[in-house]
Amino acid sequence: RPGRGYVPVRHVRLWEMRLSVYVKASQRANVTKVHVASAATGGPGGMLGNKGGLVVRLRLGATSLAFVSCHLAAHSHMLSRRNHNCSELLRETASALGPRHLTAAAQFDHVFWLGDLNYRTDLNAAAAAAGEEAPFPTDEEHHGQVLRLVEQGDWGALLGADQLAASRAAGEAFVGFEEGPIAFAPTFKVERSSELVYQQKRIPSYCDRVLWKSAAGLRGAVSQTSLAALPRVSTSDHKPVVATFSLTPSEALRGTMQEVRSGGSRGSRGSSRKSSLFGNVSSSFAAGSASFTGSRAYASLDVVRPTVRIRGLSASELVDMDYTGGCDPYCVVSANPYELLYCAAHEHVLKKGEAAASTVKHGQDCTWPDDEVPLLRLRGVRTAALPHTTLLLAVLDKDNVILGKDDPVGVVQVPLRPVGWSQDSDLPPSFEVEFDEPLVQGMASTDLKSGRPLGRLRGTLSIATTAEAIEEALAEARADGAGEKARTVKLGASAFE
């Protein structure tokens, strides 16, 4: 337990795995939207809960957080299974946390991932990756060399042979995640003793890890202040790892949403004058001549309704998703925070442009005409908050089988700010953001079955932020017919709440 002054938010359990989230008692009233999920990945068909993971998501003030604890497949030769476990965990918990095509690794401000990840030290694999022969043909020689590196305190050499680091580099796991510097001995596999004594039957490894990932517009808001092992704890064949972080709340960067409902209804904040992300305007999307307007208003001081036009949107080298090969791609647009595009009155959450072409075979490009890509009109937003927001572009494969579900291919995150923007600089009236990024599904940019990259998504965002620039952008978009053929996906509010 964290000690006096803290109260539990939620406890989750799956077999012998447990995840507990606590908060300072003084902040408990600020915790909202708490949801939990779990997934078993152990045994035949992933039916056993000895392996798997737990997720708790919540909002602390205006900051959305997710905590994931997991126990992945054991043994050095099960590296591929561990990477699959991560993808399975994210896929199977997605619908309980939000839209199915956005996993816990994509839709929140920050996600913290911890547990017995079971990635091992493999000096032979590291040598092979460097084009060298395996230097340690027997387990005894391998174990002996790792022990010598531990005794020398050569953490760099050990981490250079770390399977997790290799998987990240290959795009097979934890793409986009960060990990603080490790400056302690491997935490597995040890005798149950207050001393650090490794068992002979396993290679000493950094199995116990803590990583984190932030939305593209909020990168840098989390910094790790400490990372340490506790070698004197003797309750397991692992030594526990403890990490602490400093986190800048999202409201400190982009403000808070102050909801004002007519008639003083539940949740009203009246005439609050606090700095807010959203403005005193109603929410709308525009797609050519089609538009709709929400009924809620939001209090603010200095707000605009920026336009975001997506030009030249294309995907390339898409991985085969269909049984017979190829992919039937379409694109869905959402945002972090989700309220930027969310319209509660109509329950229209996302817009998508669907490729006019038929099945795209692997290695071919898919291009969405500009009239099929929605012209986005963000909710009233403080100009200073815009650089800390993120556009989420998800590519899905349309399933043409009756009662089949469309399969997510991957997601790209694009921060809504110019290249080179700094906290001390003002946004220009209009600017463009070019992107050419690998698709990431869950936490992998590589298809774990075929070993191929999932594909890339590229395009240009044209963003207008002042009244004059917005009027010019809207006039140009109408003249070009931008978004006239865009389609709308309808989801219930529960998809995000």
Short mmCIF file of C-alpha atoms in Angstrom, two decimals:
data_model
loop_
_atom_site.label_atom_id
_atom_site.label_comp_id
_atom_site.label_asym_id
_atom_site.label_seq_id
_atom_site.Cartn_x
_atom_site.Cartn_y
_atom_site.Cartn_z
CA ARG A 1 0.00 0.00 0.00
CA PRO A 2 1.25 3.53 -0.73
CA GLY A 3 0.78 4.77 2.85
CA ARG A 4 -1.39 7.19 4.72
CA GLY A 5 -3.13 9.91 2.79
CA TYR A 6 -3.93 7.68 -0.20
CA VAL A 7 -7.21 5.98 -1.02
CA PRO A 8 -7.93 3.22 -3.56
CA VAL A 9 -9.43 4.04 -6.94
CA ARG A 10 -9.79 0.47 -8.18
CA HIS A 11 -8.37 -3.01 -7.60
CA VAL A 12 -8.36 -5.52 -10.47
CA ARG A 13 -7.41 -9.19 -10.30
CA LEU A 14 -6.86 -12.00 -12.81
CA TRP A 15 -5.78 -15.24 -11.17
CA GLU A 16 -2.64 -14.25 -9.24
CA MET A 17 -2.14 -10.96 -11.09
CA ARG A 18 -3.25 -7.79 -9.34
CA LEU A 19 -3.33 -4.13 -10.27
CA SER A 20 -4.22 -1.50 -7.70
CA VAL A 21 -4.49 2.23 -8.40
CA TYR A 22 -4.45 4.70 -5.53
CA VAL A 23 -4.81 8.46 -5.41
CA LYS A 24 -4.26 11.08 -2.74
CA ALA A 25 -7.41 11.45 -0.70
CA SER A 26 -7.49 15.15 -1.51
CA GLN A 27 -7.70 14.32 -5.24
CA ARG A 28 -10.26 11.50 -5.11
CA ALA A 29 -13.15 13.78 -6.12
CA ASN A 30 -11.23 14.70 -9.28
CA VAL A 31 -11.04 11.07 -10.46
CA THR A 32 -13.74 10.26 -13.03
CA LYS A 33 -14.47 7.88 -15.90
CA VAL A 34 -12.91 4.84 -14.22
CA HIS A 35 -13.06 1.67 -16.31
CA VAL A 36 -11.28 -1.66 -15.97
CA ALA A 37 -10.52 -4.55 -18.30
CA SER A 38 -8.53 -7.76 -18.28
CA ALA A 39 -7.38 -10.36 -20.78
CA ALA A 40 -6.01 -13.88 -20.31
CA THR A 41 -3.31 -15.02 -22.75
CA GLY A 42 -1.96 -18.17 -21.05
CA GLY A 43 -2.45 -21.79 -22.03
CA PRO A 44 -4.06 -23.22 -25.19
CA GLY A 45 -6.05 -20.56 -27.00
CA GLY A 46 -5.26 -17.99 -24.32
CA MET A 47 -7.79 -19.49 -21.95
CA LEU A 48 -5.71 -19.42 -18.78
CA GLY A 49 -5.17 -16.37 -16.59
CA ASN A 50 -1.67 -17.28 -15.43
CA LYS A 51 -0.52 -15.01 -18.26
CA GLY A 52 -2.24 -11.89 -19.50
CA GLY A 53 -2.88 -8.41 -18.23
CA LEU A 54 -5.04 -5.88 -16.43
CA VAL A 55 -5.98 -2.33 -17.38
CA VAL A 56 -7.37 0.57 -15.35
CA ARG A 57 -8.25 3.78 -17.18
CA LEU A 58 -9.39 7.01 -15.57
CA ARG A 59 -9.41 10.76 -15.76
CA LEU A 60 -7.65 12.82 -13.11
CA GLY A 61 -9.03 16.29 -13.69
CA ALA A 62 -8.69 16.73 -17.45
CA THR A 63 -5.81 14.24 -17.79
CA SER A 64 -6.72 10.81 -19.18
CA LEU A 65 -4.53 7.99 -17.90
CA ALA A 66 -4.27 4.24 -18.38
CA PHE A 67 -2.31 1.77 -16.27
CA VAL A 68 -1.49 -1.66 -17.68
CA SER A 69 0.00 -4.50 -15.65
CA CYS A 70 0.90 -7.77 -17.33
CA HIS A 71 2.61 -11.13 -17.01
CA LEU A 72 3.90 -12.28 -20.39
CA ALA A 73 5.04 -15.68 -21.67
CA ALA A 74 8.12 -17.11 -19.96
CA HIS A 75 11.41 -18.61 -21.25
CA SER A 76 14.01 -17.14 -23.57
CA HIS A 77 12.78 -18.89 -26.73
CA MET A 78 9.26 -17.48 -26.30
CA LEU A 79 10.13 -13.96 -27.48
CA SER A 80 7.59 -14.05 -30.31
CA ARG A 81 4.90 -15.25 -27.91
CA ARG A 82 5.62 -12.32 -25.58
CA ASN A 83 5.19 -9.83 -28.40
CA HIS A 84 1.93 -11.54 -29.38
CA ASN A 85 0.77 -11.38 -25.74
CA CYS A 86 1.11 -7.59 -25.79
CA SER A 87 -0.98 -7.30 -28.96
CA GLU A 88 -3.58 -9.74 -27.65
CA LEU A 89 -3.92 -7.85 -24.40
CA LEU A 90 -4.48 -4.53 -26.15
CA ARG A 91 -6.87 -6.00 -28.71
CA GLU A 92 -9.00 -7.90 -26.21
CA THR A 93 -9.37 -4.95 -23.81
CA ALA A 94 -9.96 -2.24 -26.45
CA SER A 95 -13.76 -2.40 -26.62
CA ALA A 96 -14.06 -2.17 -22.82
CA LEU A 97 -12.01 1.04 -22.76
CA GLY A 98 -13.21 2.94 -25.83
CA PRO A 99 -13.55 2.51 -29.60
CA ARG A 100 -12.39 -0.92 -30.74
CA HIS A 101 -9.91 0.47 -33.26
CA LEU A 102 -8.13 2.58 -30.61
CA THR A 103 -6.37 0.52 -27.94
CA ALA A 104 -5.13 1.68 -24.56
CA ALA A 105 -1.82 2.53 -26.23
CA ALA A 106 -3.43 5.11 -28.55
CA GLN A 107 -6.39 6.91 -27.04
CA PHE A 108 -5.25 8.35 -23.71
CA ASP A 109 -3.02 11.25 -22.72
CA HIS A 110 -0.58 8.89 -21.03
CA VAL A 111 -0.33 5.13 -20.53
CA PHE A 112 1.99 3.43 -18.03
CA TRP A 113 2.90 -0.21 -18.65
CA LEU A 114 4.49 -2.35 -15.95
CA GLY A 115 4.95 -5.92 -14.79
CA ASP A 116 6.82 -9.13 -15.34
CA LEU A 117 7.33 -8.71 -19.07
CA ASN A 118 9.66 -11.73 -19.10
CA TYR A 119 12.00 -10.40 -21.83
CA ARG A 120 15.39 -12.06 -21.40
CA THR A 121 19.08 -11.33 -21.85
CA ASP A 122 20.36 -13.06 -25.00
CA LEU A 123 24.02 -12.40 -25.83
CA ASN A 124 23.91 -14.91 -28.70
CA ALA A 125 20.97 -13.17 -30.40
CA ALA A 126 22.70 -9.81 -30.02
CA ALA A 127 25.81 -11.25 -31.69
CA ALA A 128 23.73 -12.72 -34.51
CA ALA A 129 22.05 -9.34 -35.09
CA ALA A 130 25.53 -7.87 -35.50
CA GLY A 131 26.43 -10.53 -38.07
CA GLU A 132 28.62 -12.51 -35.69
CA GLU A 133 28.60 -16.16 -34.69
CA ALA A 134 27.02 -17.14 -31.39
CA PRO A 135 29.87 -16.79 -28.86
CA PHE A 136 28.32 -18.98 -26.16
CA PRO A 137 27.26 -22.40 -27.51
CA THR A 138 26.11 -23.76 -24.13
CA ASP A 139 23.76 -22.40 -21.48
CA GLU A 140 26.52 -22.71 -18.89
CA GLU A 141 28.88 -20.49 -20.89
CA HIS A 142 26.11 -18.01 -21.58
CA HIS A 143 25.12 -17.87 -17.92
CA GLY A 144 28.74 -17.46 -16.86
CA GLN A 145 29.35 -14.52 -19.19
CA VAL A 146 26.18 -12.75 -18.05
CA LEU A 147 27.24 -13.21 -14.42
CA ARG A 148 30.62 -11.68 -15.22
CA LEU A 149 28.92 -8.65 -16.78
CA VAL A 150 26.73 -8.32 -13.67
CA GLU A 151 29.77 -8.45 -11.41
CA GLN A 152 31.44 -5.77 -13.55
CA GLY A 153 28.34 -3.59 -13.41
CA ASP A 154 28.31 -3.45 -17.22
CA TRP A 155 24.63 -2.64 -17.54
CA GLY A 156 25.12 -1.29 -21.05
CA ALA A 157 26.40 -4.63 -22.35
CA LEU A 158 23.50 -6.46 -20.70
CA LEU A 159 20.88 -4.07 -22.05
CA GLY A 160 22.48 -4.31 -25.48
CA ALA A 161 21.45 -7.98 -25.42
CA ASP A 162 17.97 -7.28 -24.03
CA GLN A 163 15.10 -8.87 -25.98
CA LEU A 164 12.74 -6.00 -25.19
CA ALA A 165 15.15 -3.47 -26.68
CA ALA A 166 15.51 -5.67 -29.78
CA SER A 167 11.73 -5.99 -30.15
CA ARG A 168 11.29 -2.23 -29.89
CA ALA A 169 13.94 -1.65 -32.54
CA ALA A 170 12.26 -4.17 -34.87
CA GLY A 171 8.84 -2.55 -34.41
CA GLU A 172 7.46 -5.72 -32.83
CA ALA A 173 6.53 -4.33 -29.40
CA PHE A 174 6.36 -1.08 -27.40
CA VAL A 175 6.67 1.19 -30.43
CA GLY A 176 6.40 4.80 -29.24
CA PHE A 177 6.96 3.87 -25.59
CA GLU A 178 9.73 5.31 -23.46
CA GLU A 179 11.81 3.72 -20.73
CA GLY A 180 14.12 5.39 -18.26
CA PRO A 181 17.81 4.47 -17.93
CA ILE A 182 18.39 1.19 -16.07
CA ALA A 183 21.38 1.37 -13.73
CA PHE A 184 20.99 -1.77 -11.63
CA ALA A 185 21.51 -5.51 -11.89
CA PRO A 186 19.01 -7.84 -13.60
CA THR A 187 16.04 -8.65 -11.37
CA PHE A 188 15.46 -12.30 -12.43
CA LYS A 189 15.97 -15.19 -11.64
CA VAL A 190 17.13 -14.94 -8.04
CA GLU A 191 17.08 -16.97 -4.85
CA ARG A 192 14.55 -15.91 -2.23
CA SER A 193 17.13 -14.11 -0.19
CA SER A 194 17.96 -10.61 0.96
CA GLU A 195 21.12 -10.95 -1.13
CA LEU A 196 21.32 -10.85 -4.92
CA VAL A 197 22.00 -14.52 -5.80
CA TYR A 198 21.05 -15.77 -9.27
CA GLN A 199 19.74 -19.26 -9.92
CA GLN A 200 21.84 -21.33 -12.32
CA LYS A 201 18.94 -22.60 -14.43
CA ARG A 202 17.97 -19.20 -15.87
CA ILE A 203 20.01 -16.42 -17.53
CA PRO A 204 19.90 -13.27 -15.35
CA SER A 205 17.52 -10.88 -17.10
CA TYR A 206 15.65 -7.60 -16.83
CA CYS A 207 12.17 -9.15 -16.72
CA ASP A 208 10.56 -6.48 -14.54
CA ARG A 209 9.98 -3.25 -16.42
CA VAL A 210 8.14 0.08 -16.35
CA LEU A 211 7.48 1.97 -19.60
CA TRP A 212 5.22 4.81 -20.63
CA LYS A 213 3.77 6.47 -23.70
CA SER A 214 2.21 9.91 -24.21
CA ALA A 215 -0.06 11.23 -26.95
CA ALA A 216 1.94 12.99 -29.67
CA GLY A 217 0.79 16.43 -28.57
CA LEU A 218 1.75 15.74 -24.95
CA ARG A 219 5.19 14.21 -25.37
CA GLY A 220 7.53 15.59 -22.75
CA ALA A 221 4.76 16.03 -20.19
CA VAL A 222 6.00 12.91 -18.33
CA SER A 223 9.49 12.60 -16.92
CA GLN A 224 10.81 9.73 -14.85
CA THR A 225 12.34 10.90 -11.60
CA SER A 226 13.61 7.54 -10.34
CA LEU A 227 13.93 3.90 -11.35
CA ALA A 228 15.36 1.37 -8.94
CA ALA A 229 15.30 -2.30 -7.95
CA LEU A 230 14.82 -3.42 -4.35
CA PRO A 231 17.39 -6.22 -3.91
CA ARG A 232 16.67 -6.83 -0.21
CA VAL A 233 13.06 -7.88 -0.84
CA SER A 234 12.99 -11.69 -0.77
CA THR A 235 9.37 -12.71 -1.39
CA SER A 236 9.86 -13.92 -4.96
CA ASP A 237 12.38 -15.13 -7.53
CA HIS A 238 12.15 -11.59 -8.91
CA LYS A 239 13.44 -8.42 -7.29
CA PRO A 240 10.76 -5.72 -7.48
CA VAL A 241 11.28 -2.52 -9.43
CA VAL A 242 9.97 0.89 -8.35
CA ALA A 243 9.57 3.92 -10.60
CA THR A 244 8.43 7.47 -9.87
CA PHE A 245 7.37 10.13 -12.33
CA SER A 246 6.67 13.83 -12.63
CA LEU A 247 3.66 14.58 -14.82
CA THR A 248 2.47 17.95 -16.07
CA PRO A 249 -1.34 17.77 -16.02
CA SER A 250 -2.98 18.20 -19.40
CA GLU A 251 -5.02 21.13 -18.08
CA ALA A 252 -1.79 22.98 -17.34
CA LEU A 253 -0.90 22.71 -21.03
CA ARG A 254 -4.23 23.00 -22.80
CA GLY A 255 -6.71 24.04 -20.12
CA THR A 256 -9.80 22.26 -18.80
CA MET A 257 -13.21 21.81 -20.28
CA GLN A 258 -15.76 23.85 -18.34
CA GLU A 259 -19.16 22.50 -19.33
CA VAL A 260 -22.11 24.88 -19.17
CA ARG A 261 -25.54 23.42 -19.69
CA SER A 262 -28.57 25.64 -20.00
CA GLY A 263 -30.93 25.65 -17.04
CA GLY A 264 -28.27 24.70 -14.48
CA SER A 265 -28.51 21.00 -15.22
CA ARG A 266 -26.30 18.35 -13.65
CA GLY A 267 -22.60 19.08 -14.14
CA SER A 268 -23.09 22.80 -14.82
CA ARG A 269 -20.28 25.07 -13.75
CA GLY A 270 -22.20 28.27 -14.27
CA SER A 271 -20.09 31.33 -14.99
CA SER A 272 -16.70 29.79 -14.27
CA ARG A 273 -13.93 31.91 -15.77
CA LYS A 274 -11.16 29.35 -15.49
CA SER A 275 -8.90 28.88 -18.48
CA SER A 276 -10.47 26.22 -20.66
CA LEU A 277 -9.69 24.18 -23.71
CA PHE A 278 -13.09 24.61 -25.29
CA GLY A 279 -14.88 27.82 -26.05
CA ASN A 280 -18.33 29.31 -25.69
CA VAL A 281 -19.44 28.07 -29.09
CA SER A 282 -21.40 25.05 -30.23
CA SER A 283 -19.68 22.02 -31.68
CA SER A 284 -19.83 21.25 -35.37
CA PHE A 285 -18.30 19.32 -38.21
CA ALA A 286 -18.37 20.47 -41.80
CA ALA A 287 -18.08 18.26 -44.86
CA GLY A 288 -18.82 20.33 -47.95
CA SER A 289 -22.44 21.40 -47.70
CA ALA A 290 -23.21 18.91 -44.93
CA SER A 291 -22.93 20.10 -41.36
CA PHE A 292 -24.46 19.56 -37.95
CA THR A 293 -24.29 21.48 -34.71
CA GLY A 294 -24.26 20.32 -31.12
CA SER A 295 -26.25 21.86 -28.31
CA ARG A 296 -23.64 22.22 -25.57
CA ALA A 297 -21.67 25.35 -24.85
CA TYR A 298 -18.31 25.69 -23.15
CA ALA A 299 -17.00 28.68 -21.25
CA SER A 300 -13.71 30.25 -22.22
CA LEU A 301 -11.85 33.48 -22.65
CA ASP A 302 -10.09 33.45 -26.04
CA VAL A 303 -11.26 30.77 -28.43
CA VAL A 304 -11.41 29.97 -32.11
CA ARG A 305 -12.78 27.11 -34.17
CA PRO A 306 -9.79 26.01 -36.23
CA THR A 307 -10.20 24.20 -39.51
CA VAL A 308 -8.10 21.14 -40.28
CA ARG A 309 -8.01 20.05 -43.89
CA ILE A 310 -6.29 16.77 -44.72
CA ARG A 311 -4.72 16.85 -48.17
CA GLY A 312 -3.05 14.11 -50.16
CA LEU A 313 -3.97 11.36 -47.70
CA SER A 314 -2.49 8.06 -48.83
CA ALA A 315 -1.36 4.73 -47.44
CA SER A 316 1.43 2.61 -48.85
CA GLU A 317 2.83 -0.89 -48.43
CA LEU A 318 -0.29 -1.99 -46.54
CA VAL A 319 0.00 -5.45 -45.05
CA ASP A 320 -2.33 -8.17 -46.34
CA MET A 321 -5.42 -8.33 -44.13
CA ASP A 322 -7.80 -10.48 -46.19
CA TYR A 323 -7.71 -14.27 -46.31
CA THR A 324 -7.02 -14.17 -50.03
CA GLY A 325 -4.47 -11.37 -49.68
CA GLY A 326 -4.77 -7.63 -50.02
CA CYS A 327 -6.61 -5.04 -47.95
CA ASP A 328 -9.83 -3.01 -48.29
CA PRO A 329 -8.73 0.13 -46.43
CA TYR A 330 -10.67 3.07 -45.11
CA CYS A 331 -9.61 5.81 -42.71
CA VAL A 332 -11.23 7.04 -39.50
CA VAL A 333 -10.35 10.38 -37.92
CA SER A 334 -10.53 11.15 -34.20
CA ALA A 335 -8.60 13.28 -31.74
CA ASN A 336 -6.92 13.55 -28.37
CA PRO A 337 -8.69 14.92 -26.42
CA TYR A 338 -11.68 13.22 -27.98
CA GLU A 339 -13.91 16.24 -27.26
CA LEU A 340 -12.19 18.15 -30.07
CA LEU A 341 -14.34 16.23 -32.56
CA TYR A 342 -17.04 14.73 -30.34
CA CYS A 343 -20.62 15.97 -30.74
CA ALA A 344 -22.78 14.64 -27.92
CA ALA A 345 -26.08 15.93 -29.29
CA HIS A 346 -25.89 13.82 -32.44
CA GLU A 347 -23.56 11.04 -31.26
CA HIS A 348 -21.48 11.50 -34.39
CA VAL A 349 -17.96 10.82 -33.22
CA LEU A 350 -15.74 10.07 -36.15
CA LYS A 351 -15.63 10.65 -39.87
CA LYS A 352 -14.09 8.45 -42.47
CA GLY A 353 -13.11 8.67 -46.09
CA GLU A 354 -13.37 5.38 -47.97
CA ALA A 355 -11.10 4.55 -50.87
CA ALA A 356 -12.85 4.41 -54.21
CA ALA A 357 -10.51 1.64 -55.34
CA SER A 358 -11.26 -2.02 -54.73
CA THR A 359 -8.93 -4.31 -52.82
CA VAL A 360 -5.42 -2.90 -52.47
CA LYS A 361 -2.77 -5.59 -52.88
CA HIS A 362 0.38 -5.55 -50.80
CA GLY A 363 2.93 -3.08 -52.09
CA GLN A 364 0.36 -0.81 -53.75
CA ASP A 365 -0.58 2.67 -52.63
CA CYS A 366 -4.07 3.71 -51.61
CA THR A 367 -5.01 7.37 -52.07
CA TRP A 368 -8.14 9.04 -50.73
CA PRO A 369 -9.47 11.85 -52.94
CA ASP A 370 -9.84 15.13 -51.05
CA ASP A 371 -13.62 15.10 -51.47
CA GLU A 372 -13.78 11.81 -49.53
CA VAL A 373 -11.72 13.13 -46.63
CA PRO A 374 -13.68 15.15 -44.04
CA LEU A 375 -13.00 18.83 -43.59
CA LEU A 376 -12.61 19.04 -39.82
CA ARG A 377 -13.91 21.95 -37.80
CA LEU A 378 -12.61 21.66 -34.26
CA ARG A 379 -14.62 22.71 -31.26
CA GLY A 380 -13.93 26.18 -29.97
CA VAL A 381 -10.39 25.88 -28.66
CA ARG A 382 -7.87 28.25 -27.16
CA THR A 383 -5.16 28.89 -29.72
CA ALA A 384 -2.46 28.27 -27.11
CA ALA A 385 -3.94 24.83 -26.40
CA LEU A 386 -3.88 23.58 -29.99
CA PRO A 387 -0.20 22.43 -30.05
CA HIS A 388 -0.95 20.03 -27.19
CA THR A 389 -3.74 18.27 -29.06
CA THR A 390 -3.36 15.32 -31.44
CA LEU A 391 -5.13 14.10 -34.55
CA LEU A 392 -5.54 10.32 -34.68
CA LEU A 393 -5.75 8.75 -38.13
CA ALA A 394 -6.71 5.07 -38.06
CA VAL A 395 -6.70 2.77 -41.08
CA LEU A 396 -9.12 -0.17 -40.97
CA ASP A 397 -9.72 -3.08 -43.32
CA LYS A 398 -13.35 -3.43 -44.35
CA ASP A 399 -14.62 -6.95 -43.77
CA ASN A 400 -16.95 -7.94 -46.59
CA VAL A 401 -18.07 -11.11 -44.82
CA ILE A 402 -21.62 -10.99 -43.45
CA LEU A 403 -21.53 -10.24 -39.70
CA GLY A 404 -17.76 -9.83 -39.89
CA LYS A 405 -15.96 -7.02 -38.07
CA ASP A 406 -13.64 -4.56 -39.72
CA ASP A 407 -10.05 -5.13 -38.65
CA PRO A 408 -7.80 -2.28 -37.46
CA VAL A 409 -4.62 -2.00 -39.53
CA GLY A 410 -2.91 0.75 -37.57
CA VAL A 411 -2.96 4.30 -36.22
CA VAL A 412 -0.85 7.40 -36.80
CA GLN A 413 -0.74 10.30 -34.34
CA VAL A 414 -0.08 13.83 -35.60
CA PRO A 415 0.32 16.77 -33.17
CA LEU A 416 -1.49 19.93 -34.32
CA ARG A 417 1.49 22.26 -34.35
CA PRO A 418 4.10 23.45 -36.82
CA VAL A 419 7.44 21.71 -37.11
CA GLY A 420 9.90 23.42 -34.77
CA TRP A 421 7.19 24.94 -32.60
CA SER A 422 8.26 25.74 -29.03
CA GLN A 423 6.30 26.54 -25.89
CA ASP A 424 7.44 30.17 -26.07
CA SER A 425 6.28 30.79 -29.64
CA ASP A 426 2.87 31.81 -30.97
CA LEU A 427 1.04 29.85 -33.62
CA PRO A 428 0.92 31.45 -37.07
CA PRO A 429 -2.54 32.26 -38.51
CA SER A 430 -2.25 29.23 -40.76
CA PHE A 431 0.32 26.48 -41.16
CA GLU A 432 0.84 23.02 -42.59
CA VAL A 433 1.98 19.80 -40.96
CA GLU A 434 3.35 17.12 -43.24
CA PHE A 435 3.38 13.55 -41.94
CA ASP A 436 4.77 10.29 -43.25
CA GLU A 437 4.59 7.78 -40.43
CA PRO A 438 4.48 4.01 -39.93
CA LEU A 439 1.11 2.61 -38.91
CA VAL A 440 1.11 1.25 -35.37
CA GLN A 441 -1.48 -1.25 -34.23
CA GLY A 442 -1.51 -1.65 -30.47
CA MET A 443 2.20 -1.30 -29.85
CA ALA A 444 3.65 -2.86 -33.01
CA SER A 445 4.44 -1.35 -36.39
CA THR A 446 5.16 -4.83 -37.79
CA ASP A 447 2.66 -7.57 -38.56
CA LEU A 448 3.67 -10.27 -36.09
CA LYS A 449 2.50 -13.09 -38.37
CA SER A 450 4.26 -12.17 -41.60
CA GLY A 451 7.02 -9.97 -40.22
CA ARG A 452 6.11 -7.23 -42.71
CA PRO A 453 5.62 -3.58 -41.74
CA LEU A 454 1.93 -2.72 -41.38
CA GLY A 455 2.32 0.13 -43.86
CA ARG A 456 2.71 3.89 -43.84
CA LEU A 457 0.28 6.79 -43.84
CA ARG A 458 1.19 10.16 -45.29
CA GLY A 459 -0.47 13.46 -46.02
CA THR A 460 -0.54 17.14 -45.14
CA LEU A 461 -2.66 18.93 -42.55
CA SER A 462 -3.61 22.50 -43.47
CA ILE A 463 -4.62 24.26 -40.25
CA ALA A 464 -6.15 27.72 -39.88
CA THR A 465 -6.26 29.30 -36.42
CA THR A 466 -7.47 32.92 -36.73
CA ALA A 467 -10.87 34.22 -37.82
CA GLU A 468 -9.54 35.65 -41.09
CA ALA A 469 -7.49 32.55 -41.91
CA ILE A 470 -10.42 30.28 -41.06
CA GLU A 471 -12.75 32.17 -43.40
CA GLU A 472 -10.21 31.91 -46.20
CA ALA A 473 -9.71 28.20 -45.53
CA LEU A 474 -13.46 27.52 -45.53
CA ALA A 475 -13.96 29.42 -48.78
CA GLU A 476 -11.14 27.49 -50.44
CA ALA A 477 -12.47 24.17 -49.14
CA ARG A 478 -15.98 24.89 -50.44
CA ALA A 479 -14.61 25.85 -53.83
CA ASP A 480 -12.59 22.61 -53.96
CA GLY A 481 -15.47 20.44 -52.76
CA ALA A 482 -13.36 19.20 -49.83
CA GLY A 483 -15.15 16.56 -47.78
CA GLU A 484 -18.33 16.52 -49.89
CA LYS A 485 -18.32 12.72 -50.13
CA ALA A 486 -17.02 12.02 -46.64
CA ARG A 487 -19.06 9.56 -44.64
CA THR A 488 -19.92 9.61 -40.95
CA VAL A 489 -19.59 6.82 -38.42
CA LYS A 490 -22.12 6.85 -35.60
CA LEU A 491 -21.02 5.69 -32.16
CA GLY A 492 -22.70 6.07 -28.80
CA ALA A 493 -21.23 8.38 -26.19
CA SER A 494 -20.22 5.31 -24.20
CA ALA A 495 -17.51 4.64 -26.77
CA PHE A 496 -15.42 7.30 -25.08
CA GLU A 497 -16.96 7.54 -21.63
#
